[in-house]
Amino acid sequence: RVVAVIMVGGPTKGTRFRPLSLNIPKPLFPLAGQPMVHHPISACKRIPNLAQIYLIGFYEEREFALYVSSISYELKVPVRYLKEDKPHGSAGGLYNFRDLIMEDSPSHIFLLNCDVCCSFPLPEMLEAHRRYGGMGTILVIKVSAESANQFGELVADPVTNELLHYTEKPETFVSDLINCGVYIFTPDIFNAIHDVSTQRKDRANLRRVSSFEALQSATKTLPTDFVRLDQDILSPLAGKKQLYTYKTLDFWEQIKTPGMSLKCSSLYLAQFRFTSPDLLAIGNGTKSATIMGDVYIHPSAKVHQSAKIGPNVSISANARIGPGARLISCIILDDVEIKENAVVIHSIVGWKSSIGKWSRVQADGDYNSKLGITILGEAVTVEDEVVVINSIVLPNKTLNVSVQEEIIL
Ligand code: GDD
């Protein structure tokens, strides 16, 4: 049997995701109309003999309760949220719940970061992992040399695929092969994490003996139960024939900012063409809006037949899109109203916001720059004929004059 664990973090993480993370835990923010964490969860469905999916995080339990029960029912696989009392790091969080995770006596444990967007080739990884015969296999991808330093950089043996060297976010270039944040382990991973925290305890005790040193390093040391998968486990175990790599040639992105969520929404919409074509809108018949490219529309949303939608648009529950509206590359959240002839391009429109007649909410669409997409927080009102360009507007604001490249607090 196999179990899957998805690390979802908590409210102190994901601060770069503001203002959208003010309303909703980042893992539940919709990409292609489905919560971010839904994409790895539904990929787990392809794992043979999957017994359980655990989400581990330090958000309040009630924030995940509804989602977890509905997705368990939908996928017919039990999904449980496990709450840490405090952050234990990406490996410490897993270790904290080792007894529960081992209840199903799994032969393998998948570990996934929730904030990555990829095709999650999990069955293929499992097969490769069995062939390699190590303790763990890491999904890796080649990226541009300039962007590699935002990730864990690694060197792998070109023949055996063994992980030879690993450095987390290095200051000087090591390699353009990076860690995708998707792993498969045997239960031996728990011993490896245990060893790291025992070594830390021993060191802490030694320090207590020589108090001068203790004074010097007290501020630098991590709690003994805080273990990071990358620095504390992958780096020291590289080159010891325990860890191997599986390279993906498919798409992969990390989702730390609202700009990247728009990019990833488009990647998942494109993937739906193969995995869930029933979720994509098709504009046929005279009574439906004009649909261009990949578009998701929630069944409860009302889109006027003279509106023109797409490509890369997702429209959430109860949104109302008026006559003549034009939407391109955007995420429209629940209960938004877009009035007649308004235009929205490269933007995220927050819950319950309203965009007036003949207004424009737009940006140049540079996903990596701070103001490259326009973001309206919850319950923002853009009055008629107002233009909002490359801006971020915090919740509950009313805009009655046009703005450009501004952050409206
Ligand atoms: N439950 C829980 N508890 N989750 C945590 C904790 C914790 O204490 N700390 C981090 N996480 C979760 C985050 O929500 C995220 O899904 C994942 O663990 C990794 O987060 P970080 O440790 O902050 O690392 P990162 O996202 O900056 O980088 C990691 O992922 C990259 C791929 O996206 C590293 O492993 C990089 O090497 C890798 O390239």
CSV table of C-alpha atoms and ligand atoms in Angstrom, one decimal:
chain,number,residue,atom,x,y,z
A,1,ARG,CA,0.0,0.0,0.0
A,2,VAL,CA,1.0,3.6,-0.6
A,3,VAL,CA,0.1,6.8,1.2
A,4,ALA,CA,0.5,10.4,0.0
A,5,VAL,CA,1.3,13.4,2.1
A,6,ILE,CA,0.8,17.0,0.9
A,7,MET,CA,2.6,19.8,2.9
A,8,VAL,CA,0.3,22.8,3.0
A,9,GLY,CA,2.2,25.1,5.4
A,10,GLY,CA,0.3,27.7,7.4
A,11,PRO,CA,-0.7,31.3,7.8
A,12,THR,CA,2.8,32.5,8.5
A,13,LYS,CA,3.9,31.1,5.2
A,14,GLY,CA,2.5,32.4,1.9
A,15,THR,CA,2.9,36.1,2.8
A,16,ARG,CA,4.0,36.9,-0.7
A,17,PHE,CA,0.6,35.7,-1.7
A,18,ARG,CA,-1.1,38.7,-0.2
A,19,PRO,CA,-3.7,40.3,-0.5
A,20,LEU,CA,-5.3,37.0,-1.8
A,21,SER,CA,-4.2,35.0,1.3
A,22,LEU,CA,-6.0,37.5,3.6
A,23,ASN,CA,-9.3,35.7,2.7
A,24,ILE,CA,-8.4,32.1,2.1
A,25,PRO,CA,-5.6,29.7,3.0
A,26,LYS,CA,-3.2,29.8,-0.1
A,27,PRO,CA,-3.6,26.0,-0.7
A,28,LEU,CA,-7.4,26.6,-1.3
A,29,PHE,CA,-7.0,29.5,-3.7
A,30,PRO,CA,-8.6,28.4,-7.0
A,31,LEU,CA,-6.4,27.6,-10.1
A,32,ALA,CA,-8.4,26.7,-13.2
A,33,GLY,CA,-11.5,26.8,-10.9
A,34,GLN,CA,-10.2,24.1,-8.4
A,35,PRO,CA,-8.4,24.7,-5.1
A,36,MET,CA,-4.6,24.7,-5.6
A,37,VAL,CA,-4.3,21.6,-3.5
A,38,HIS,CA,-6.9,19.8,-5.6
A,39,HIS,CA,-4.5,19.4,-8.5
A,40,PRO,CA,-1.9,17.3,-6.5
A,41,ILE,CA,-4.8,15.4,-4.8
A,42,SER,CA,-6.4,14.4,-8.0
A,43,ALA,CA,-3.0,13.4,-9.4
A,44,CYS,CA,-2.7,11.0,-6.4
A,45,LYS,CA,-5.8,9.2,-7.8
A,46,ARG,CA,-3.5,7.6,-10.4
A,47,ILE,CA,-1.2,5.9,-7.8
A,48,PRO,CA,-1.9,2.2,-7.6
A,49,ASN,CA,-3.0,0.9,-4.1
A,50,LEU,CA,-3.3,4.4,-2.6
A,51,ALA,CA,-4.7,4.0,0.9
A,52,GLN,CA,-4.9,7.6,2.2
A,53,ILE,CA,-4.0,11.2,1.4
A,54,TYR,CA,-2.9,13.4,4.3
A,55,LEU,CA,-2.6,17.2,4.2
A,56,ILE,CA,-0.2,18.4,6.9
A,57,GLY,CA,-0.3,22.1,7.9
A,58,PHE,CA,-0.7,24.6,10.7
A,59,TYR,CA,-3.8,26.3,9.5
A,60,GLU,CA,-6.9,25.9,11.7
A,61,GLU,CA,-8.6,22.6,11.1
A,62,ARG,CA,-12.0,24.2,10.3
A,63,GLU,CA,-10.5,26.0,7.3
A,64,PHE,CA,-9.9,22.6,5.6
A,65,ALA,CA,-12.8,20.6,7.0
A,66,LEU,CA,-15.4,21.2,4.3
A,67,TYR,CA,-12.9,20.7,1.4
A,68,VAL,CA,-11.4,17.5,2.9
A,69,SER,CA,-14.8,15.9,3.4
A,70,SER,CA,-16.1,16.8,-0.1
A,71,ILE,CA,-12.9,15.7,-1.9
A,72,SER,CA,-12.8,12.3,0.0
A,73,TYR,CA,-16.4,11.7,-1.2
A,74,GLU,CA,-15.6,12.7,-4.7
A,75,LEU,CA,-12.4,10.7,-5.2
A,76,LYS,CA,-13.5,7.8,-3.0
A,77,VAL,CA,-10.1,8.0,-1.2
A,78,PRO,CA,-9.9,9.1,2.4
A,79,VAL,CA,-8.3,12.6,2.6
A,80,ARG,CA,-7.5,13.9,6.1
A,81,TYR,CA,-6.1,17.2,7.4
A,82,LEU,CA,-3.6,16.9,10.1
A,83,LYS,CA,-2.9,20.0,12.1
A,84,GLU,CA,0.6,20.7,13.6
A,85,ASP,CA,0.5,22.8,16.8
A,86,LYS,CA,3.5,24.8,15.3
A,87,PRO,CA,5.7,24.7,12.2
A,88,HIS,CA,8.1,21.7,12.4
A,89,GLY,CA,9.7,22.3,8.9
A,90,SER,CA,9.0,20.2,5.8
A,91,ALA,CA,10.5,17.0,7.2
A,92,GLY,CA,9.6,17.6,10.9
A,93,GLY,CA,5.9,18.0,10.0
A,94,LEU,CA,6.0,14.6,8.3
A,95,TYR,CA,7.8,13.0,11.3
A,96,ASN,CA,5.3,14.5,13.8
A,97,PHE,CA,2.6,12.3,12.3
A,98,ARG,CA,4.7,9.2,11.7
A,99,ASP,CA,2.5,6.9,13.8
A,100,LEU,CA,-0.7,7.8,11.9
A,101,ILE,CA,1.0,7.6,8.5
A,102,MET,CA,2.4,4.2,9.3
A,103,GLU,CA,-1.0,2.9,10.4
A,104,ASP,CA,-1.7,1.6,6.9
A,105,SER,CA,1.8,-0.1,6.9
A,106,PRO,CA,2.7,1.7,3.6
A,107,SER,CA,5.6,0.4,1.5
A,108,HIS,CA,6.0,3.9,0.0
A,109,ILE,CA,5.1,7.5,1.0
A,110,PHE,CA,4.7,10.2,-1.5
A,111,LEU,CA,5.5,13.7,-0.2
A,112,LEU,CA,4.3,16.7,-2.2
A,113,ASN,CA,4.7,20.5,-1.7
A,114,CYS,CA,1.3,22.0,-2.3
A,115,ASP,CA,2.6,25.2,-4.0
A,116,VAL,CA,4.0,23.6,-7.1
A,117,CYS,CA,2.2,23.3,-10.4
A,118,CYS,CA,3.1,20.3,-12.6
A,119,SER,CA,1.7,17.2,-14.2
A,120,PHE,CA,2.7,15.1,-11.1
A,121,PRO,CA,4.0,12.0,-12.9
A,122,LEU,CA,3.5,9.9,-9.7
A,123,PRO,CA,3.0,6.4,-11.0
A,124,GLU,CA,6.1,6.9,-13.3
A,125,MET,CA,8.1,8.1,-10.3
A,126,LEU,CA,7.1,5.1,-8.2
A,127,GLU,CA,8.2,2.7,-11.0
A,128,ALA,CA,11.6,4.5,-11.3
A,129,HIS,CA,12.0,4.5,-7.5
A,130,ARG,CA,11.5,0.7,-7.4
A,131,ARG,CA,14.1,0.3,-10.1
A,132,TYR,CA,16.7,2.5,-8.3
A,133,GLY,CA,16.2,0.7,-5.0
A,134,GLY,CA,17.0,3.7,-2.8
A,135,MET,CA,15.3,5.3,0.2
A,136,GLY,CA,14.0,8.2,-1.8
A,137,THR,CA,13.4,9.6,-5.3
A,138,ILE,CA,13.1,13.3,-6.1
A,139,LEU,CA,11.3,14.8,-9.1
A,140,VAL,CA,13.7,17.2,-10.8
A,141,ILE,CA,13.6,19.6,-13.8
A,142,LYS,CA,16.1,21.6,-15.8
A,143,VAL,CA,15.4,25.4,-15.6
A,144,SER,CA,17.2,28.5,-16.9
A,145,ALA,CA,20.5,29.1,-15.1
A,146,GLU,CA,19.3,32.6,-14.0
A,147,SER,CA,16.3,31.3,-12.2
A,148,ALA,CA,17.8,28.2,-10.6
A,149,ASN,CA,18.9,29.9,-7.4
A,150,GLN,CA,15.3,30.3,-6.2
A,151,PHE,CA,15.2,26.5,-5.7
A,152,GLY,CA,17.3,23.5,-4.5
A,153,GLU,CA,20.0,23.0,-7.0
A,154,LEU,CA,21.4,19.5,-7.5
A,155,VAL,CA,23.8,17.3,-9.4
A,156,ALA,CA,22.7,13.8,-10.5
A,157,ASP,CA,24.7,10.9,-12.0
A,158,PRO,CA,23.8,10.9,-15.7
A,159,VAL,CA,23.8,7.1,-15.8
A,160,THR,CA,22.4,5.9,-12.5
A,161,ASN,CA,20.3,9.0,-11.7
A,162,GLU,CA,21.8,9.0,-8.2
A,163,LEU,CA,21.6,12.3,-6.4
A,164,LEU,CA,25.3,13.2,-6.0
A,165,HIS,CA,25.2,16.8,-4.6
A,166,TYR,CA,22.4,19.0,-3.2
A,167,THR,CA,22.4,22.7,-2.2
A,168,GLU,CA,19.3,24.7,-1.2
A,169,LYS,CA,19.0,28.1,-2.9
A,170,PRO,CA,22.8,28.5,-3.3
A,171,GLU,CA,24.3,32.0,-3.7
A,172,THR,CA,26.7,30.8,-6.4
A,173,PHE,CA,25.6,28.7,-9.3
A,174,VAL,CA,25.7,24.9,-8.8
A,175,SER,CA,23.5,23.5,-11.5
A,176,ASP,CA,20.4,24.2,-13.5
A,177,LEU,CA,18.8,21.0,-12.4
A,178,ILE,CA,16.4,21.7,-9.5
A,179,ASN,CA,14.2,20.1,-6.9
A,180,CYS,CA,10.5,20.1,-7.9
A,181,GLY,CA,9.3,19.5,-4.3
A,182,VAL,CA,7.7,16.1,-5.2
A,183,TYR,CA,9.2,13.0,-3.6
A,184,ILE,CA,8.7,9.4,-2.9
A,185,PHE,CA,10.2,7.7,0.1
A,186,THR,CA,10.3,4.3,1.8
A,187,PRO,CA,9.4,4.4,5.5
A,188,ASP,CA,13.2,4.6,6.2
A,189,ILE,CA,12.8,8.4,5.8
A,190,PHE,CA,11.5,8.5,9.4
A,191,ASN,CA,14.8,7.1,10.7
A,192,ALA,CA,16.7,9.7,8.7
A,193,ILE,CA,14.6,12.5,10.2
A,194,HIS,CA,14.9,11.0,13.7
A,195,ASP,CA,18.8,10.9,13.3
A,196,VAL,CA,18.8,14.6,12.4
A,197,SER,CA,16.9,15.6,15.5
A,198,THR,CA,18.9,13.3,17.8
A,199,GLN,CA,22.1,14.8,16.5
A,200,ARG,CA,20.7,18.3,17.2
A,201,LYS,CA,19.7,17.3,20.8
A,202,ASP,CA,23.3,15.9,21.4
A,203,ARG,CA,24.8,19.2,20.1
A,204,ALA,CA,22.4,21.2,22.2
A,205,ASN,CA,23.4,19.2,25.3
A,206,LEU,CA,27.1,19.7,24.6
A,207,ARG,CA,26.6,23.4,24.3
A,208,ARG,CA,24.9,23.5,27.6
A,209,VAL,CA,28.2,22.2,29.0
A,210,SER,CA,30.3,24.9,27.5
A,211,SER,CA,28.2,27.9,28.2
A,212,PHE,CA,30.3,30.5,26.4
A,213,GLU,CA,29.6,28.7,23.1
A,214,ALA,CA,25.9,28.5,24.1
A,215,LEU,CA,25.7,32.2,24.4
A,216,GLN,CA,27.3,32.6,21.0
A,217,SER,CA,25.1,30.2,19.1
A,218,ALA,CA,21.8,30.2,21.0
A,219,THR,CA,20.2,32.5,18.5
A,220,LYS,CA,21.4,30.5,15.5
A,221,THR,CA,20.2,27.0,16.5
A,222,LEU,CA,16.9,25.6,15.4
A,223,PRO,CA,14.5,23.7,17.8
A,224,THR,CA,15.4,20.0,17.9
A,225,ASP,CA,12.1,19.0,16.4
A,226,PHE,CA,12.4,21.4,13.4
A,227,VAL,CA,13.8,19.5,10.4
A,228,ARG,CA,13.9,20.8,6.9
A,229,LEU,CA,13.8,18.2,4.2
A,230,ASP,CA,16.1,20.0,1.9
A,231,GLN,CA,19.0,21.3,4.0
A,232,ASP,CA,18.9,18.7,6.8
A,233,ILE,CA,18.1,15.5,4.9
A,234,LEU,CA,18.8,15.9,1.1
A,235,SER,CA,22.1,17.7,1.4
A,236,PRO,CA,23.8,15.3,3.9
A,237,LEU,CA,22.4,12.1,2.2
A,238,ALA,CA,23.5,13.1,-1.3
A,239,GLY,CA,26.2,10.8,-2.8
A,240,LYS,CA,25.4,8.0,-0.3
A,241,LYS,CA,23.4,5.8,-2.8
A,242,GLN,CA,20.2,6.5,-0.9
A,243,LEU,CA,18.6,9.2,-3.0
A,244,TYR,CA,17.8,9.2,-6.7
A,245,THR,CA,16.3,11.6,-9.2
A,246,TYR,CA,13.5,11.4,-11.7
A,247,LYS,CA,13.5,14.1,-14.4
A,248,THR,CA,10.3,15.5,-15.8
A,249,LEU,CA,10.2,17.0,-19.3
A,250,ASP,CA,6.6,18.3,-18.7
A,251,PHE,CA,5.6,21.7,-17.3
A,252,TRP,CA,6.6,22.7,-13.7
A,253,GLU,CA,6.2,26.0,-11.8
A,254,GLN,CA,6.3,27.2,-8.2
A,255,ILE,CA,3.4,29.2,-7.0
A,256,LYS,CA,4.6,31.8,-4.5
A,257,THR,CA,2.9,35.0,-5.9
A,258,PRO,CA,-0.5,35.9,-7.3
A,259,GLY,CA,1.2,36.5,-10.7
A,260,MET,CA,2.3,32.9,-10.7
A,261,SER,CA,-1.2,31.7,-9.8
A,262,LEU,CA,-2.5,33.2,-13.0
A,263,LYS,CA,0.3,31.5,-15.0
A,264,CYS,CA,-0.4,28.2,-13.3
A,265,SER,CA,-4.2,28.5,-13.7
A,266,SER,CA,-3.5,28.7,-17.5
A,267,LEU,CA,-1.2,25.6,-17.3
A,268,TYR,CA,-3.9,23.6,-15.5
A,269,LEU,CA,-6.6,24.7,-17.9
A,270,ALA,CA,-4.5,23.5,-20.8
A,271,GLN,CA,-4.0,20.2,-19.0
A,272,PHE,CA,-7.8,19.8,-18.6
A,273,ARG,CA,-7.9,19.3,-22.4
A,274,PHE,CA,-6.4,15.8,-21.7
A,275,THR,CA,-7.5,15.1,-18.1
A,276,SER,CA,-10.9,16.7,-17.6
A,277,PRO,CA,-12.3,18.1,-20.9
A,278,ASP,CA,-15.7,18.2,-19.2
A,279,LEU,CA,-14.5,21.1,-17.0
A,280,LEU,CA,-13.7,23.3,-20.0
A,281,ALA,CA,-16.4,25.7,-21.3
A,282,ILE,CA,-17.5,25.3,-24.9
A,283,GLY,CA,-19.3,28.2,-26.5
A,284,ASN,CA,-21.7,26.5,-28.8
A,285,GLY,CA,-25.3,27.5,-29.5
A,286,THR,CA,-26.6,31.0,-30.0
A,287,LYS,CA,-27.6,31.5,-26.4
A,288,SER,CA,-24.0,31.1,-25.0
A,289,ALA,CA,-21.2,33.5,-24.7
A,290,THR,CA,-18.3,33.5,-27.1
A,291,ILE,CA,-15.5,31.3,-25.7
A,292,MET,CA,-11.9,31.5,-26.9
A,293,GLY,CA,-9.2,29.0,-25.8
A,294,ASP,CA,-9.2,27.3,-22.4
A,295,VAL,CA,-11.9,28.7,-20.1
A,296,TYR,CA,-13.5,27.4,-16.9
A,297,ILE,CA,-17.0,28.6,-15.8
A,298,HIS,CA,-18.6,27.4,-12.6
A,299,PRO,CA,-22.1,26.1,-13.2
A,300,SER,CA,-23.6,28.7,-10.9
A,301,ALA,CA,-22.0,31.7,-12.7
A,302,LYS,CA,-24.1,33.7,-15.2
A,303,VAL,CA,-22.4,34.9,-18.3
A,304,HIS,CA,-24.3,37.0,-20.8
A,305,GLN,CA,-24.5,35.6,-24.3
A,306,SER,CA,-22.9,38.8,-25.8
A,307,ALA,CA,-19.8,38.5,-23.5
A,308,LYS,CA,-16.5,37.3,-25.0
A,309,ILE,CA,-14.4,35.1,-22.7
A,310,GLY,CA,-10.9,33.7,-23.0
A,311,PRO,CA,-8.2,32.5,-23.4
A,312,ASN,CA,-7.1,31.5,-19.9
A,313,VAL,CA,-10.1,32.6,-17.9
A,314,SER,CA,-11.6,31.0,-14.8
A,315,ILE,CA,-14.9,32.2,-13.4
A,316,SER,CA,-15.9,31.0,-9.9
A,317,ALA,CA,-19.3,30.5,-8.2
A,318,ASN,CA,-22.1,33.0,-8.6
A,319,ALA,CA,-20.1,35.5,-10.6
A,320,ARG,CA,-22.2,37.6,-13.1
A,321,ILE,CA,-20.7,38.7,-16.3
A,322,GLY,CA,-22.7,41.4,-18.1
A,323,PRO,CA,-23.5,42.1,-21.8
A,324,GLY,CA,-20.5,43.0,-24.0
A,325,ALA,CA,-17.9,42.3,-21.3
A,326,ARG,CA,-14.5,41.1,-22.5
A,327,LEU,CA,-12.3,38.8,-20.2
A,328,ILE,CA,-8.8,37.7,-21.2
A,329,SER,CA,-6.3,35.8,-18.9
A,330,CYS,CA,-7.9,36.4,-15.6
A,331,ILE,CA,-9.3,34.7,-12.4
A,332,ILE,CA,-12.8,35.9,-11.4
A,333,LEU,CA,-13.6,34.8,-7.8
A,334,ASP,CA,-16.9,34.0,-6.2
A,335,ASP,CA,-19.8,36.6,-6.3
A,336,VAL,CA,-18.0,39.1,-8.5
A,337,GLU,CA,-20.2,41.3,-10.7
A,338,ILE,CA,-18.7,42.6,-14.0
A,339,LYS,CA,-21.1,45.1,-15.6
A,340,GLU,CA,-21.7,45.7,-19.3
A,341,ASN,CA,-18.9,46.4,-21.7
A,342,ALA,CA,-16.2,46.2,-18.9
A,343,VAL,CA,-12.8,44.7,-19.9
A,344,VAL,CA,-10.6,42.6,-17.6
A,345,ILE,CA,-7.1,41.5,-18.8
A,346,HIS,CA,-4.2,39.9,-16.9
A,347,SER,CA,-6.0,40.4,-13.6
A,348,ILE,CA,-7.4,38.6,-10.5
A,349,VAL,CA,-10.7,40.0,-9.3
A,350,GLY,CA,-11.4,39.3,-5.6
A,351,TRP,CA,-14.6,37.8,-4.0
A,352,LYS,CA,-17.7,40.1,-4.1
A,353,SER,CA,-15.9,42.8,-6.1
A,354,SER,CA,-17.8,44.8,-8.7
A,355,ILE,CA,-16.5,46.3,-11.9
A,356,GLY,CA,-18.6,49.1,-13.4
A,357,LYS,CA,-19.8,49.7,-17.0
A,358,TRP,CA,-17.2,50.5,-19.6
A,359,SER,CA,-14.4,50.1,-16.9
A,360,ARG,CA,-11.1,48.5,-17.6
A,361,VAL,CA,-9.1,46.4,-15.2
A,362,GLN,CA,-5.8,45.3,-16.8
A,363,ALA,CA,-2.0,44.8,-16.7
A,364,ASP,CA,0.8,43.9,-19.0
A,365,GLY,CA,0.9,40.3,-17.9
A,366,ASP,CA,4.5,40.0,-16.7
A,367,TYR,CA,3.9,37.2,-14.2
A,368,ASN,CA,7.2,37.7,-12.4
A,369,SER,CA,7.0,41.4,-11.7
A,370,LYS,CA,5.1,42.7,-8.6
A,371,LEU,CA,2.7,44.9,-10.6
A,372,GLY,CA,2.7,42.7,-13.7
A,373,ILE,CA,-0.9,41.6,-13.1
A,374,THR,CA,-3.7,43.7,-11.5
A,375,ILE,CA,-5.1,42.3,-8.3
A,376,LEU,CA,-8.4,43.5,-6.7
A,377,GLY,CA,-8.8,42.2,-3.1
A,378,GLU,CA,-12.2,41.2,-1.6
A,379,ALA,CA,-15.2,43.6,-2.1
A,380,VAL,CA,-13.4,46.2,-4.2
A,381,THR,CA,-15.7,48.5,-6.2
A,382,VAL,CA,-14.5,49.9,-9.5
A,383,GLU,CA,-17.0,52.5,-10.6
A,384,ASP,CA,-18.2,53.0,-14.1
A,385,GLU,CA,-15.7,54.1,-16.7
A,386,VAL,CA,-12.7,53.8,-14.4
A,387,VAL,CA,-9.4,52.4,-15.6
A,388,VAL,CA,-7.1,50.3,-13.3
A,389,ILE,CA,-3.7,49.4,-14.8
A,390,ASN,CA,-0.9,47.3,-13.2
A,391,SER,CA,-2.1,47.9,-9.7
A,392,ILE,CA,-2.9,46.1,-6.4
A,393,VAL,CA,-6.0,47.2,-4.6
A,394,LEU,CA,-6.5,46.0,-1.0
A,395,PRO,CA,-10.0,44.7,0.2
A,396,ASN,CA,-13.0,47.0,0.6
A,397,LYS,CA,-11.8,49.9,-1.5
A,398,THR,CA,-13.9,51.9,-3.9
A,399,LEU,CA,-12.1,53.4,-6.9
A,400,ASN,CA,-13.8,56.3,-8.6
A,401,VAL,CA,-10.7,57.7,-10.4
A,402,SER,CA,-8.4,55.8,-12.7
A,403,VAL,CA,-5.0,54.5,-11.3
A,404,GLN,CA,-1.8,53.1,-12.8
A,405,GLU,CA,1.1,51.3,-11.2
A,406,GLU,CA,-0.2,51.9,-7.7
A,407,ILE,CA,-0.8,49.9,-4.5
A,408,ILE,CA,-4.0,51.1,-3.0
A,409,LEU,CA,-3.9,50.5,0.8
B,1,GDD,N1,3.0,21.4,7.4
B,1,GDD,C1,4.1,22.2,7.2
B,1,GDD,N2,4.9,22.6,8.3
B,1,GDD,N3,4.4,22.5,6.0
B,1,GDD,C2,5.5,23.2,5.8
B,1,GDD,C3,6.3,23.7,6.8
B,1,GDD,C4,6.0,23.3,8.1
B,1,GDD,O1,6.6,23.7,9.1
B,1,GDD,N4,7.3,24.4,6.3
B,1,GDD,C5,7.2,24.4,4.9
B,1,GDD,N5,6.0,23.7,4.6
B,1,GDD,C6,5.5,23.4,3.3
B,1,GDD,C7,5.2,24.6,2.4
B,1,GDD,O2,3.8,25.0,2.5
B,1,GDD,C8,5.6,24.1,1.0
B,1,GDD,O3,4.5,23.4,0.5
B,1,GDD,C9,6.7,23.1,1.3
B,1,GDD,O4,6.5,22.7,2.7
B,1,GDD,C10,8.1,23.6,1.1
B,1,GDD,O5,8.2,24.9,1.7
B,1,GDD,P1,9.6,25.6,2.1
B,1,GDD,O6,10.2,24.7,3.1
B,1,GDD,O7,9.2,27.0,2.5
B,1,GDD,O8,10.5,25.6,0.8
B,1,GDD,P2,10.3,26.4,-0.6
B,1,GDD,O9,9.0,26.2,-1.1
B,1,GDD,O10,10.9,27.7,-0.5
B,1,GDD,O11,11.3,25.5,-1.5
B,1,GDD,C11,11.2,24.1,-1.5
B,1,GDD,O12,10.4,23.7,-2.7
B,1,GDD,C12,11.0,24.0,-3.9
B,1,GDD,C13,10.1,23.6,-5.0
B,1,GDD,O13,8.9,24.3,-5.0
B,1,GDD,C14,12.5,23.5,-1.6
B,1,GDD,O14,12.4,22.1,-1.3
B,1,GDD,C15,13.2,23.7,-2.9
B,1,GDD,O15,14.4,23.0,-3.0
B,1,GDD,C16,12.4,23.4,-4.0
B,1,GDD,O16,13.0,23.7,-5.2
